[in-house]
CSV table of C-alpha atoms in Angstrom, one decimal:
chain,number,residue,atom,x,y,z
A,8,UNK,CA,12.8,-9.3,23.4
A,9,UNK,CA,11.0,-7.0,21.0
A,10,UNK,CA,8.1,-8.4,20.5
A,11,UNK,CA,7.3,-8.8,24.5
A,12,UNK,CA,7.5,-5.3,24.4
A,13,UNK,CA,4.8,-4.7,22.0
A,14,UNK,CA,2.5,-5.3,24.2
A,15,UNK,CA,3.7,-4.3,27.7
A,16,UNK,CA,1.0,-2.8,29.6
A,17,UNK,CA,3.4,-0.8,31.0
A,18,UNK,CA,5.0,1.2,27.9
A,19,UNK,CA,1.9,1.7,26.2
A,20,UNK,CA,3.9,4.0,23.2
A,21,UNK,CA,4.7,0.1,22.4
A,22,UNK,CA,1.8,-1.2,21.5
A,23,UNK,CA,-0.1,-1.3,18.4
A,24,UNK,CA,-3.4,0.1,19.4
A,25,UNK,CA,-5.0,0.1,16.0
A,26,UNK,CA,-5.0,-3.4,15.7
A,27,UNK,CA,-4.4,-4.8,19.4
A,28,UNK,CA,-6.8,-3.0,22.3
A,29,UNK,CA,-4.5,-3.5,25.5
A,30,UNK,CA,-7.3,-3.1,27.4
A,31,UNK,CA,-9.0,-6.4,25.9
A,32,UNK,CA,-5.8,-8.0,25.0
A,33,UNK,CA,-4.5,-10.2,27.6
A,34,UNK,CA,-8.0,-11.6,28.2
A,35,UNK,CA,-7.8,-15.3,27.7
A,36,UNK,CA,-11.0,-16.6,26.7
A,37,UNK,CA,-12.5,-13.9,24.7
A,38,UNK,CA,-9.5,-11.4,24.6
A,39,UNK,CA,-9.2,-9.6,21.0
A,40,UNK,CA,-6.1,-11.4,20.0
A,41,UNK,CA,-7.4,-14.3,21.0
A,42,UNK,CA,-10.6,-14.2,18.9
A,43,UNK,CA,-8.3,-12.9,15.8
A,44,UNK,CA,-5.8,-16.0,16.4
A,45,UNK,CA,-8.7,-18.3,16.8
A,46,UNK,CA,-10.3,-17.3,13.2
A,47,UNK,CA,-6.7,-17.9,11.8
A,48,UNK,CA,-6.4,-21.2,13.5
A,49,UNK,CA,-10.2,-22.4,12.0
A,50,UNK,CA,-9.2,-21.2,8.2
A,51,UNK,CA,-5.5,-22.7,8.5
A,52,UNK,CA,-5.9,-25.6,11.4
A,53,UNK,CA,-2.2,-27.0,10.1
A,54,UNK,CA,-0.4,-23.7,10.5
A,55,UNK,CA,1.7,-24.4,13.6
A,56,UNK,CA,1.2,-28.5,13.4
A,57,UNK,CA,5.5,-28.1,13.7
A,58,UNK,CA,5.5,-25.3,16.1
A,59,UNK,CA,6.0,-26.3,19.9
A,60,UNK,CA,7.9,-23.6,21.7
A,61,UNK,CA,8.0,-24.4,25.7
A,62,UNK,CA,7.5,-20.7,26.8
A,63,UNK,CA,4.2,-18.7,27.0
A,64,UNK,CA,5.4,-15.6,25.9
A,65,UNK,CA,7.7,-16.8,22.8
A,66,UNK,CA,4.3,-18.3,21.5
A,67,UNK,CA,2.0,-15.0,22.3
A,68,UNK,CA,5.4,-13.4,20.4
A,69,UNK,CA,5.1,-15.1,17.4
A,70,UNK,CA,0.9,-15.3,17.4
A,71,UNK,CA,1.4,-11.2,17.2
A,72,UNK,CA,4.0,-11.4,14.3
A,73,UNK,CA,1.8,-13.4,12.6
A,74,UNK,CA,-1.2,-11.4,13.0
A,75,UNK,CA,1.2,-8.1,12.2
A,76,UNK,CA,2.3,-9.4,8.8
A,77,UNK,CA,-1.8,-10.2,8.6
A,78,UNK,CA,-2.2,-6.4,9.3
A,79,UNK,CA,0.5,-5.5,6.9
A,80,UNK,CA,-1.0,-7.2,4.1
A,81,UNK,CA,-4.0,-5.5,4.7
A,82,UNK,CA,-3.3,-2.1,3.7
A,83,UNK,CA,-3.5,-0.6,0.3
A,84,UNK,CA,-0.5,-1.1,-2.0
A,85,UNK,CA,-0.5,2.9,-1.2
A,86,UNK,CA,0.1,2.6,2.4
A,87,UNK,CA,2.6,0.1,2.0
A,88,UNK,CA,5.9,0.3,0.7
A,89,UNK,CA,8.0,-2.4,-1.0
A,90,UNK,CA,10.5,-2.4,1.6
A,91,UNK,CA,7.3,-3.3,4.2
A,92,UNK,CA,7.2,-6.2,1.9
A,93,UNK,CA,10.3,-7.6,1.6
A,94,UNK,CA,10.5,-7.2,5.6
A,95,UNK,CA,7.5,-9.1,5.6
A,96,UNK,CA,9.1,-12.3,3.6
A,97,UNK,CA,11.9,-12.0,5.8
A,98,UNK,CA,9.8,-12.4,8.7
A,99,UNK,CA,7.3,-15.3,7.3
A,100,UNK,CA,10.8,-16.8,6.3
A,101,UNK,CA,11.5,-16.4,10.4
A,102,UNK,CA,8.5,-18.0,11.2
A,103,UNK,CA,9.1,-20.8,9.1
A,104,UNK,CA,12.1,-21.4,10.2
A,105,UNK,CA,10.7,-22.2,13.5
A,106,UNK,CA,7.8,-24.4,12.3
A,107,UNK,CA,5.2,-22.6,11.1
A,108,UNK,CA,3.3,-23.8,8.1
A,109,UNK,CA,2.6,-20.3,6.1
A,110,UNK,CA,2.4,-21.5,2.4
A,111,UNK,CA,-1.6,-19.9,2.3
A,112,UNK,CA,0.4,-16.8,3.5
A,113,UNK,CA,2.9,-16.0,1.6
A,114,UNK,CA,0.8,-16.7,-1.3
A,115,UNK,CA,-1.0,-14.1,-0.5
A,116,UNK,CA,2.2,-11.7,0.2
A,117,UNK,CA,2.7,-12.8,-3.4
A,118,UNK,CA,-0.7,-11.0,-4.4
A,119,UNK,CA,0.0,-8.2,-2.5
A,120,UNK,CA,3.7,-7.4,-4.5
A,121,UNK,CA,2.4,-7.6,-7.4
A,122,UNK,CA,-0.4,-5.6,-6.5
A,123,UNK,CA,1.9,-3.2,-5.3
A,124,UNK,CA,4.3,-3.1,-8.2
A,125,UNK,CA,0.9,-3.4,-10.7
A,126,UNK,CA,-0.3,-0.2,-8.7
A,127,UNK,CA,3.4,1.7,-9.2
A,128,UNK,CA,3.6,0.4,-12.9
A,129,UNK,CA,0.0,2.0,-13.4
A,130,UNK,CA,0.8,5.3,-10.9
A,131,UNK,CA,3.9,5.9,-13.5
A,132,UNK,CA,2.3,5.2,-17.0
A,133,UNK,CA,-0.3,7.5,-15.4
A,134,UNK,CA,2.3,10.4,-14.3
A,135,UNK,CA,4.1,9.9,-18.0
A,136,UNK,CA,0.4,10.3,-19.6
A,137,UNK,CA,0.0,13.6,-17.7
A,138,UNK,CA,3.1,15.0,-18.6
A,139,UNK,CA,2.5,14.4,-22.0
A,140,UNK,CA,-1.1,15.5,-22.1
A,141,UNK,CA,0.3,19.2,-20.4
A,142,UNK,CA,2.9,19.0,-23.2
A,143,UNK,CA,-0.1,18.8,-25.8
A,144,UNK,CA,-2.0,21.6,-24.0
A,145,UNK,CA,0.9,24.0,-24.0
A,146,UNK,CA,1.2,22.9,-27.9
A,147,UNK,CA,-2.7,23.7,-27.9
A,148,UNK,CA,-2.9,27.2,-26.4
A,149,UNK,CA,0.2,27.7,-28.6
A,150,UNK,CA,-1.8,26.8,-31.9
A,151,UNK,CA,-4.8,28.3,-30.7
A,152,UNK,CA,-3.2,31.6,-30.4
A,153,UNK,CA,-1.1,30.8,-34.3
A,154,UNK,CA,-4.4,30.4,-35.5
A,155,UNK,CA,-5.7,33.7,-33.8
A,156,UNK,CA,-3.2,35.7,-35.3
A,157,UNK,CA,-3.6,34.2,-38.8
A,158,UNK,CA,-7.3,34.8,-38.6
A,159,UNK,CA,-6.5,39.0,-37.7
A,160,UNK,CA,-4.5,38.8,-41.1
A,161,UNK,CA,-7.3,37.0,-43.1
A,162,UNK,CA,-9.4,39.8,-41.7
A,163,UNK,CA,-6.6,42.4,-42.6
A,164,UNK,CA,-6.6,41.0,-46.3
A,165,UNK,CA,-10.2,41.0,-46.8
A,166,UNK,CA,-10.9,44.6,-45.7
A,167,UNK,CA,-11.5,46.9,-48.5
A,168,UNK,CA,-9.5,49.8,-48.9
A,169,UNK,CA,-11.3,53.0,-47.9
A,170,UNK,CA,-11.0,56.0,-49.9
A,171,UNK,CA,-8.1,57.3,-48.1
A,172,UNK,CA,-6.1,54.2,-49.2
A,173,UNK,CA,-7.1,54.9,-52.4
A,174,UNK,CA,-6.4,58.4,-52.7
């Protein structure tokens, strides 16, 4: 199983060291996922109320999806892609489908799509407003150098003619 592997001591190219030290990991009092579970559990007491798997290690499995999707949804809307979304429903749908009560969560995945799309809408408007504000400039320096020339010939037409002209 996948997740098992996450967190093999032995494969450490498995693991997710940015979120999960596997030094502190497997400690069961105190541990690091222990104390991030444990904060989960006092904010959202009801969220595995339905959940009763028999084995050790399918629990600890799911406990790290959960706190991965957590992780997830903590990037920036930069950092994360849409399809790092919709892989995330599909896995809070997973976890609901085994018992887990994640209605606070995927309220918030909520928040973070539309963040997301907000922050793409924005990023394009803001592209299509540069493109049209180099546009203007090139119509600028283009004026700026009409009006130049126009300016040589008011000059031109106000000089006087000099005797030679005349003569």
């Amino acid at each position: 199983m996948e997740l098992q592997q996450w967190f093999e001591q032995k494969t450490p190219g498995w693991g997710r060291p940015s979120m999960f030290p596997l030094n502190e990991l497997y400690v069961k009092d105190s541990g690091f996922l222990a104390k991030l579970v444990s904060r989960v559990f006092e904010n959202h007491p009801e969220i595995a109320s339905e959940f009763r798997p028999k084995d050790p290690n399918l629990r600890t499995g799911y406990m790290s999806l959960l706190l991965s999707l957590i992780e997830t949804m903590c990037k920036s809307p930069q950092e994360i892609s849409k399809d790092d979304l919709y892989d995330a429903y599909a896995a809070l749908g997973s976890m609901r489908d085994v018992g887990f009560k994640l209605d606070w969560l995927e309220k918030k995945l909520d928040e973070v799509l539309e963040k997301k799309e907000n922050e793409e809408a924005i990023e394009n408007g803001l592209q299509e407003m540069e493109e049209e504000l180099k546009e203007m400039k090139q119509k600028c320096l283009g004026m700026e150098a009409l009006v130049e020339k126009e300016k040589e010939k008011v000059l031109a037409a106000r000089a006087p003619l000099s005797f030679e002209d005349v003569v």
